[in-house]
Every structure is written in structure tokens, then in C-alpha cells.
Amino acid sequence: MFHVLAQMANLLLPLVKGARVVYLETLNTTELLRALQHARITVFAVVPQFFYLIHERIFKEVGKRGKLCRVHFGARYDAHPSLPP
């Protein structure tokens, strides 16, 4: 039953509404960013692993950019009320 719900939410309902459905062959941040830009994706249904990959990539990039960037990012992150500590 779960698979039917996923198919309805991710494939059939968007097609009924005239939306385009885009599937990625691999799930990595490079392919995701490319798809978001080229396919002009505005809405997506994903599993929690998706958000973990995005979170991981953001923190990896911030870590590469030096102490000033890390401090600035950390201060802005800490100041946002809806982000986890």
C-alpha cells in the first residue's frame, strides 16, 4: 500500500496537474543542483536522506572556506530561530 501512495504523490498527481516529473539517475548534490537549474524544478517530494545530503554539502563547503566564513556562517545559523542547535 505504501508504494501506491508514493506513486500517486510523486508521479500521477503532478502529471494530472500538468507538472513535469523529473527523476535523477543518481542522488548526489552535483546532479541535484544541475537538475534544479536545468529543469527549473520548483517543488519536490523527497525522503529525509535528501535533506541530509544537502545539509552535509553545505557544511562541507563552509568548512573549506576558512575560519572567517565558518564564524560568519555559524553566527547566522545560530541566530535563525527555526534551525536546530
PDB file of C-alpha atoms in Angstrom:
ATOM      1  CA  MET A   1       0.000   0.000   0.000  1.00  0.00           C
ATOM      2  CA  PHE A   2       2.853   2.401   0.790  1.00  0.00           C
ATOM      3  CA  HIS A   3       4.260   2.118  -2.732  1.00  0.00           C
ATOM      4  CA  VAL A   4       0.912   3.042  -4.263  1.00  0.00           C
ATOM      5  CA  LEU A   5       0.754   6.210  -2.169  1.00  0.00           C
ATOM      6  CA  ALA A   6       4.278   7.181  -3.199  1.00  0.00           C
ATOM      7  CA  GLN A   7       3.464   6.619  -6.857  1.00  0.00           C
ATOM      8  CA  MET A   8       0.317   8.726  -6.578  1.00  0.00           C
ATOM      9  CA  ALA A   9       2.103  11.585  -4.785  1.00  0.00           C
ATOM     10  CA  ASN A  10       5.265  11.593  -6.882  1.00  0.00           C
ATOM     11  CA  LEU A  11       4.080  10.678 -10.359  1.00  0.00           C
ATOM     12  CA  LEU A  12       0.369  10.630 -11.064  1.00  0.00           C
ATOM     13  CA  LEU A  13      -0.813  13.719  -9.168  1.00  0.00           C
ATOM     14  CA  PRO A  14       1.805  16.049 -10.712  1.00  0.00           C
ATOM     15  CA  LEU A  15       1.026  14.747 -14.190  1.00  0.00           C
ATOM     16  CA  VAL A  16      -2.720  15.288 -13.668  1.00  0.00           C
ATOM     17  CA  LYS A  17      -1.968  18.881 -12.673  1.00  0.00           C
ATOM     18  CA  GLY A  18       0.172  19.440 -15.766  1.00  0.00           C
ATOM     19  CA  ALA A  19       3.510  19.383 -13.981  1.00  0.00           C
ATOM     20  CA  ARG A  20       6.682  17.781 -15.263  1.00  0.00           C
ATOM     21  CA  VAL A  21       8.193  14.885 -13.302  1.00  0.00           C
ATOM     22  CA  VAL A  22      11.986  14.623 -13.179  1.00  0.00           C
ATOM     23  CA  TYR A  23      13.836  11.602 -11.804  1.00  0.00           C
ATOM     24  CA  LEU A  24      17.576  11.596 -11.169  1.00  0.00           C
ATOM     25  CA  GLU A  25      19.653   8.553 -12.068  1.00  0.00           C
ATOM     26  CA  THR A  26      21.878   9.111  -9.047  1.00  0.00           C
ATOM     27  CA  LEU A  27      21.260  11.029  -5.848  1.00  0.00           C
ATOM     28  CA  ASN A  28      24.165  13.350  -5.239  1.00  0.00           C
ATOM     29  CA  THR A  29      24.320  17.071  -4.733  1.00  0.00           C
ATOM     30  CA  THR A  30      26.030  17.825  -8.046  1.00  0.00           C
ATOM     31  CA  GLU A  31      23.315  16.104 -10.079  1.00  0.00           C
ATOM     32  CA  LEU A  32      20.609  17.607  -7.895  1.00  0.00           C
ATOM     33  CA  LEU A  33      21.865  21.164  -8.360  1.00  0.00           C
ATOM     34  CA  ARG A  34      22.182  20.596 -12.095  1.00  0.00           C
ATOM     35  CA  ALA A  35      18.599  19.298 -12.276  1.00  0.00           C
ATOM     36  CA  LEU A  36      17.250  22.175 -10.176  1.00  0.00           C
ATOM     37  CA  GLN A  37      18.821  24.664 -12.583  1.00  0.00           C
ATOM     38  CA  HIS A  38      18.205  22.962 -15.928  1.00  0.00           C
ATOM     39  CA  ALA A  39      14.749  21.504 -15.302  1.00  0.00           C
ATOM     40  CA  ARG A  40      13.658  24.562 -13.287  1.00  0.00           C
ATOM     41  CA  ILE A  41      12.268  22.373 -10.506  1.00  0.00           C
ATOM     42  CA  THR A  42      10.117  24.297  -8.035  1.00  0.00           C
ATOM     43  CA  VAL A  43       8.516  21.540  -5.930  1.00  0.00           C
ATOM     44  CA  PHE A  44       9.789  18.124  -4.992  1.00  0.00           C
ATOM     45  CA  ALA A  45       8.794  15.203  -2.806  1.00  0.00           C
ATOM     46  CA  VAL A  46      11.803  13.581  -1.183  1.00  0.00           C
ATOM     47  CA  VAL A  47      12.877  11.257   1.578  1.00  0.00           C
ATOM     48  CA  PRO A  48      14.789  12.589   4.619  1.00  0.00           C
ATOM     49  CA  GLN A  49      18.074  11.359   3.095  1.00  0.00           C
ATOM     50  CA  PHE A  50      17.734  14.144   0.547  1.00  0.00           C
ATOM     51  CA  PHE A  51      17.825  16.835   3.212  1.00  0.00           C
ATOM     52  CA  TYR A  52      20.754  15.121   4.913  1.00  0.00           C
ATOM     53  CA  LEU A  53      22.756  15.291   1.664  1.00  0.00           C
ATOM     54  CA  ILE A  54      22.014  18.992   1.257  1.00  0.00           C
ATOM     55  CA  HIS A  55      22.932  19.691   4.889  1.00  0.00           C
ATOM     56  CA  GLU A  56      26.155  17.717   4.561  1.00  0.00           C
ATOM     57  CA  ARG A  57      27.185  19.540   1.373  1.00  0.00           C
ATOM     58  CA  ILE A  58      26.523  22.980   2.851  1.00  0.00           C
ATOM     59  CA  PHE A  59      28.620  22.309   5.941  1.00  0.00           C
ATOM     60  CA  LYS A  60      31.403  20.721   3.861  1.00  0.00           C
ATOM     61  CA  GLU A  61      31.583  23.799   1.621  1.00  0.00           C
ATOM     62  CA  VAL A  62      31.569  26.180   4.584  1.00  0.00           C
ATOM     63  CA  GLY A  63      34.357  24.151   6.178  1.00  0.00           C
ATOM     64  CA  LYS A  64      36.534  24.540   3.070  1.00  0.00           C
ATOM     65  CA  ARG A  65      36.297  28.333   3.003  1.00  0.00           C
ATOM     66  CA  GLY A  66      38.295  29.240   6.080  1.00  0.00           C
ATOM     67  CA  LYS A  67      37.746  30.465   9.596  1.00  0.00           C
ATOM     68  CA  LEU A  68      36.101  33.791   8.730  1.00  0.00           C
ATOM     69  CA  CYS A  69      33.458  32.056   6.630  1.00  0.00           C
ATOM     70  CA  ARG A  70      32.858  29.427   9.325  1.00  0.00           C
ATOM     71  CA  VAL A  71      32.449  32.111  12.011  1.00  0.00           C
ATOM     72  CA  HIS A  72      30.105  34.206   9.856  1.00  0.00           C
ATOM     73  CA  PHE A  73      28.050  31.177   8.809  1.00  0.00           C
ATOM     74  CA  GLY A  74      27.912  29.887  12.393  1.00  0.00           C
ATOM     75  CA  ALA A  75      26.671  33.238  13.706  1.00  0.00           C
ATOM     76  CA  ARG A  76      23.923  33.423  11.082  1.00  0.00           C
ATOM     77  CA  TYR A  77      22.995  29.776  11.633  1.00  0.00           C
ATOM     78  CA  ASP A  78      22.809  30.245  15.412  1.00  0.00           C
ATOM     79  CA  ALA A  79      20.682  33.382  15.017  1.00  0.00           C
ATOM     80  CA  HIS A  80      17.983  31.616  12.997  1.00  0.00           C
ATOM     81  CA  PRO A  81      15.183  30.563  15.365  1.00  0.00           C
ATOM     82  CA  SER A  82      13.933  27.521  13.434  1.00  0.00           C
ATOM     83  CA  LEU A  83      17.282  25.735  12.893  1.00  0.00           C
ATOM     84  CA  PRO A  84      18.393  23.010  15.299  1.00  0.00           C
ATOM     85  CA  PRO A  85      21.295  23.814  17.652  1.00  0.00           C
TER      86      PRO A  85
END
